mmCIF file with all atom_site columns, C-alpha atoms in Angstrom:
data_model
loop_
_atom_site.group_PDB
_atom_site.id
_atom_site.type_symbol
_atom_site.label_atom_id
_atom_site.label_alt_id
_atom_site.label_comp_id
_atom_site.label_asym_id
_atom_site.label_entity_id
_atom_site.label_seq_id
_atom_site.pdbx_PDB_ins_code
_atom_site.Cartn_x
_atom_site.Cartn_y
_atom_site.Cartn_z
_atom_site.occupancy
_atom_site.B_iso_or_equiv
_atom_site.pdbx_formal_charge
_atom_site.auth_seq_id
_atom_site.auth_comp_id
_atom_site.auth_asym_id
_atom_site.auth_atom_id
_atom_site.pdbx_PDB_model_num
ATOM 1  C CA . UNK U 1 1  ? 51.948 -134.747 -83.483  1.00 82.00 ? 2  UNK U CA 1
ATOM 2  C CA . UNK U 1 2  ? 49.975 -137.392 -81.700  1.00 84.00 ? 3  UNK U CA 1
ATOM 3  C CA . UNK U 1 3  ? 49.948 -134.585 -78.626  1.00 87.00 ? 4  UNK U CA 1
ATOM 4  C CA . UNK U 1 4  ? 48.212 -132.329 -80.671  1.00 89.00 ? 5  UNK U CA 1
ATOM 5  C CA . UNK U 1 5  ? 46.197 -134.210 -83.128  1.00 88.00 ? 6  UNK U CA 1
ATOM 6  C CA . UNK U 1 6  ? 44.800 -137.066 -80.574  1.00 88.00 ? 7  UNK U CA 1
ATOM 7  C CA . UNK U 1 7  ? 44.982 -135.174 -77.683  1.00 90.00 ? 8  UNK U CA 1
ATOM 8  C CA . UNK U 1 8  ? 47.032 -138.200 -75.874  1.00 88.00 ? 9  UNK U CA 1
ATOM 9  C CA . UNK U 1 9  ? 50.335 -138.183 -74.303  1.00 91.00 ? 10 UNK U CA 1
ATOM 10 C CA . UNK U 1 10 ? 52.320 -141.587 -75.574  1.00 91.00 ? 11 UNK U CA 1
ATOM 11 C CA . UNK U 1 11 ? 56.112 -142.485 -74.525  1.00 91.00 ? 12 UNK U CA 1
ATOM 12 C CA . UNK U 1 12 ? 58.609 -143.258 -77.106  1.00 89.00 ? 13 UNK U CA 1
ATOM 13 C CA . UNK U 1 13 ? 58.327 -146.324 -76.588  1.00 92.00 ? 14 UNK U CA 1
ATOM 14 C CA . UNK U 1 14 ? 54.391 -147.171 -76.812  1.00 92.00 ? 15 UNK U CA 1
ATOM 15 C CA . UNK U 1 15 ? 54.572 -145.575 -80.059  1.00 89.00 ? 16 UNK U CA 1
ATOM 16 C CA . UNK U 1 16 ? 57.458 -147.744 -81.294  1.00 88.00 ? 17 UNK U CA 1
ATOM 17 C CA . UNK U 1 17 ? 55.210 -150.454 -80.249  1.00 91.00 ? 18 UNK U CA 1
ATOM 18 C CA . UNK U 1 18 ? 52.604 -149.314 -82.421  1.00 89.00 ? 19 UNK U CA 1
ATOM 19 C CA . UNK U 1 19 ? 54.254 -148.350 -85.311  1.00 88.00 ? 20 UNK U CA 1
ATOM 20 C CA . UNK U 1 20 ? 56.104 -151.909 -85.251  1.00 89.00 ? 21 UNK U CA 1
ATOM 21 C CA . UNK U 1 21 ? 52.578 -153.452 -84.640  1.00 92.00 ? 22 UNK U CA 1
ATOM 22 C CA . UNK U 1 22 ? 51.384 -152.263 -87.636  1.00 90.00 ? 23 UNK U CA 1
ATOM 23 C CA . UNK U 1 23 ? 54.509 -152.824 -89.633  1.00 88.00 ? 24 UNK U CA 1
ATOM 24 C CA . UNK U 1 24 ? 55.853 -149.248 -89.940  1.00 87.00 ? 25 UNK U CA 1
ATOM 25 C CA . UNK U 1 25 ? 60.101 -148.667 -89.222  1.00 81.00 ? 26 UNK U CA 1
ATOM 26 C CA . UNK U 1 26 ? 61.140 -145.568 -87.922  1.00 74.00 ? 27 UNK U CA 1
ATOM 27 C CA . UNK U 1 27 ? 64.354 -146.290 -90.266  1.00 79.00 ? 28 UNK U CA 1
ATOM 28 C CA . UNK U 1 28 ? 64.633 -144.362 -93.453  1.00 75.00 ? 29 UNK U CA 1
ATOM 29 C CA . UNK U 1 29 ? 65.794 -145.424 -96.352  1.00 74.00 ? 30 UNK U CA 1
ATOM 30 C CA . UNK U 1 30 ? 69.644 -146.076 -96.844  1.00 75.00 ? 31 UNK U CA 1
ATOM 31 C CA . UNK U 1 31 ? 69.993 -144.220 -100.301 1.00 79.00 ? 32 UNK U CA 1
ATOM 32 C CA . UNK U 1 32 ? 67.877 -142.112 -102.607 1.00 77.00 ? 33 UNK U CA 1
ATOM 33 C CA . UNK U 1 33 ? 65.705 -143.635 -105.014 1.00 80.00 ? 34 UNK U CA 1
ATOM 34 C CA . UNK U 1 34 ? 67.420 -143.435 -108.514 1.00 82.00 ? 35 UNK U CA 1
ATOM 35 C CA . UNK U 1 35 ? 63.899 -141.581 -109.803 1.00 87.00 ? 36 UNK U CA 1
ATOM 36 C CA . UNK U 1 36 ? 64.194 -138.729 -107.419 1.00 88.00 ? 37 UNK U CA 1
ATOM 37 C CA . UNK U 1 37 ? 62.533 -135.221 -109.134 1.00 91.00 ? 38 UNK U CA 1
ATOM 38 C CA . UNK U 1 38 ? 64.512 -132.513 -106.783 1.00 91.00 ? 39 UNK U CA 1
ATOM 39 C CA . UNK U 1 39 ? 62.829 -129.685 -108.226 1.00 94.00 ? 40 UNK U CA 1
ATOM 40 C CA . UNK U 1 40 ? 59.446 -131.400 -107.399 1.00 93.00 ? 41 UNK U CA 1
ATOM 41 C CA . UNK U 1 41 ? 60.403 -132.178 -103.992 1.00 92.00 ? 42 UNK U CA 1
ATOM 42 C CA . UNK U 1 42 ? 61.607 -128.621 -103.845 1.00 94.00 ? 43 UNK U CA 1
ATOM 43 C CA . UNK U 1 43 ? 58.161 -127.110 -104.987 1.00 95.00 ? 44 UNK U CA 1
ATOM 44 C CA . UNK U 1 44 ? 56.225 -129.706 -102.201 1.00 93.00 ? 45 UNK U CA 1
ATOM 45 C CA . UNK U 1 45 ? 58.633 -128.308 -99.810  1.00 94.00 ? 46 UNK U CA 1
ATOM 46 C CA . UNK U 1 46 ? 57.747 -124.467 -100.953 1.00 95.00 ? 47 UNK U CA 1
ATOM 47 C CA . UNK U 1 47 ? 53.935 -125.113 -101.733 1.00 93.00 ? 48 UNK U CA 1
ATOM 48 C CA . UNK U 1 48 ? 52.740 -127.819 -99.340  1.00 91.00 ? 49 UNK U CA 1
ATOM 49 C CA . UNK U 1 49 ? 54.682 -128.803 -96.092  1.00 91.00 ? 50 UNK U CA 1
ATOM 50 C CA . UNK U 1 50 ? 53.876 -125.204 -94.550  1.00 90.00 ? 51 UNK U CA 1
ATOM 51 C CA . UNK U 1 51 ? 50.297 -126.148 -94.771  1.00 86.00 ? 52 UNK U CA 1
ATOM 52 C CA . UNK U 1 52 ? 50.904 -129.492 -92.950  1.00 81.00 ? 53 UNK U CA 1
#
């Protein structure tokens, strides 16, 4: 994404660096939140992602 968007070519590792200097994880989260709407996440899935 950072290819395409930026037009730069980073290594793994300079964008962990980044990400961590900002205070992003590339860890996700352990469980799913209690509050989860599956059909709406289902509908983003249908409607929006393909337009990302």
């Amino acid at each position: 994404m950072i290819r395409r968007r930026l037009r730069l070519s980073l290594s793994v590792a300079t964008v962990w660096r980044l990400m961590k200097r900002h205070g992003w994880s590339w860890q996700a989260p352990a469980r799913r939140a209690l509050e989860r709407d599956e059909y709406a996440v289902e509908l983003w899935k249908k409607e929006v992602w393909p337009r990302v």
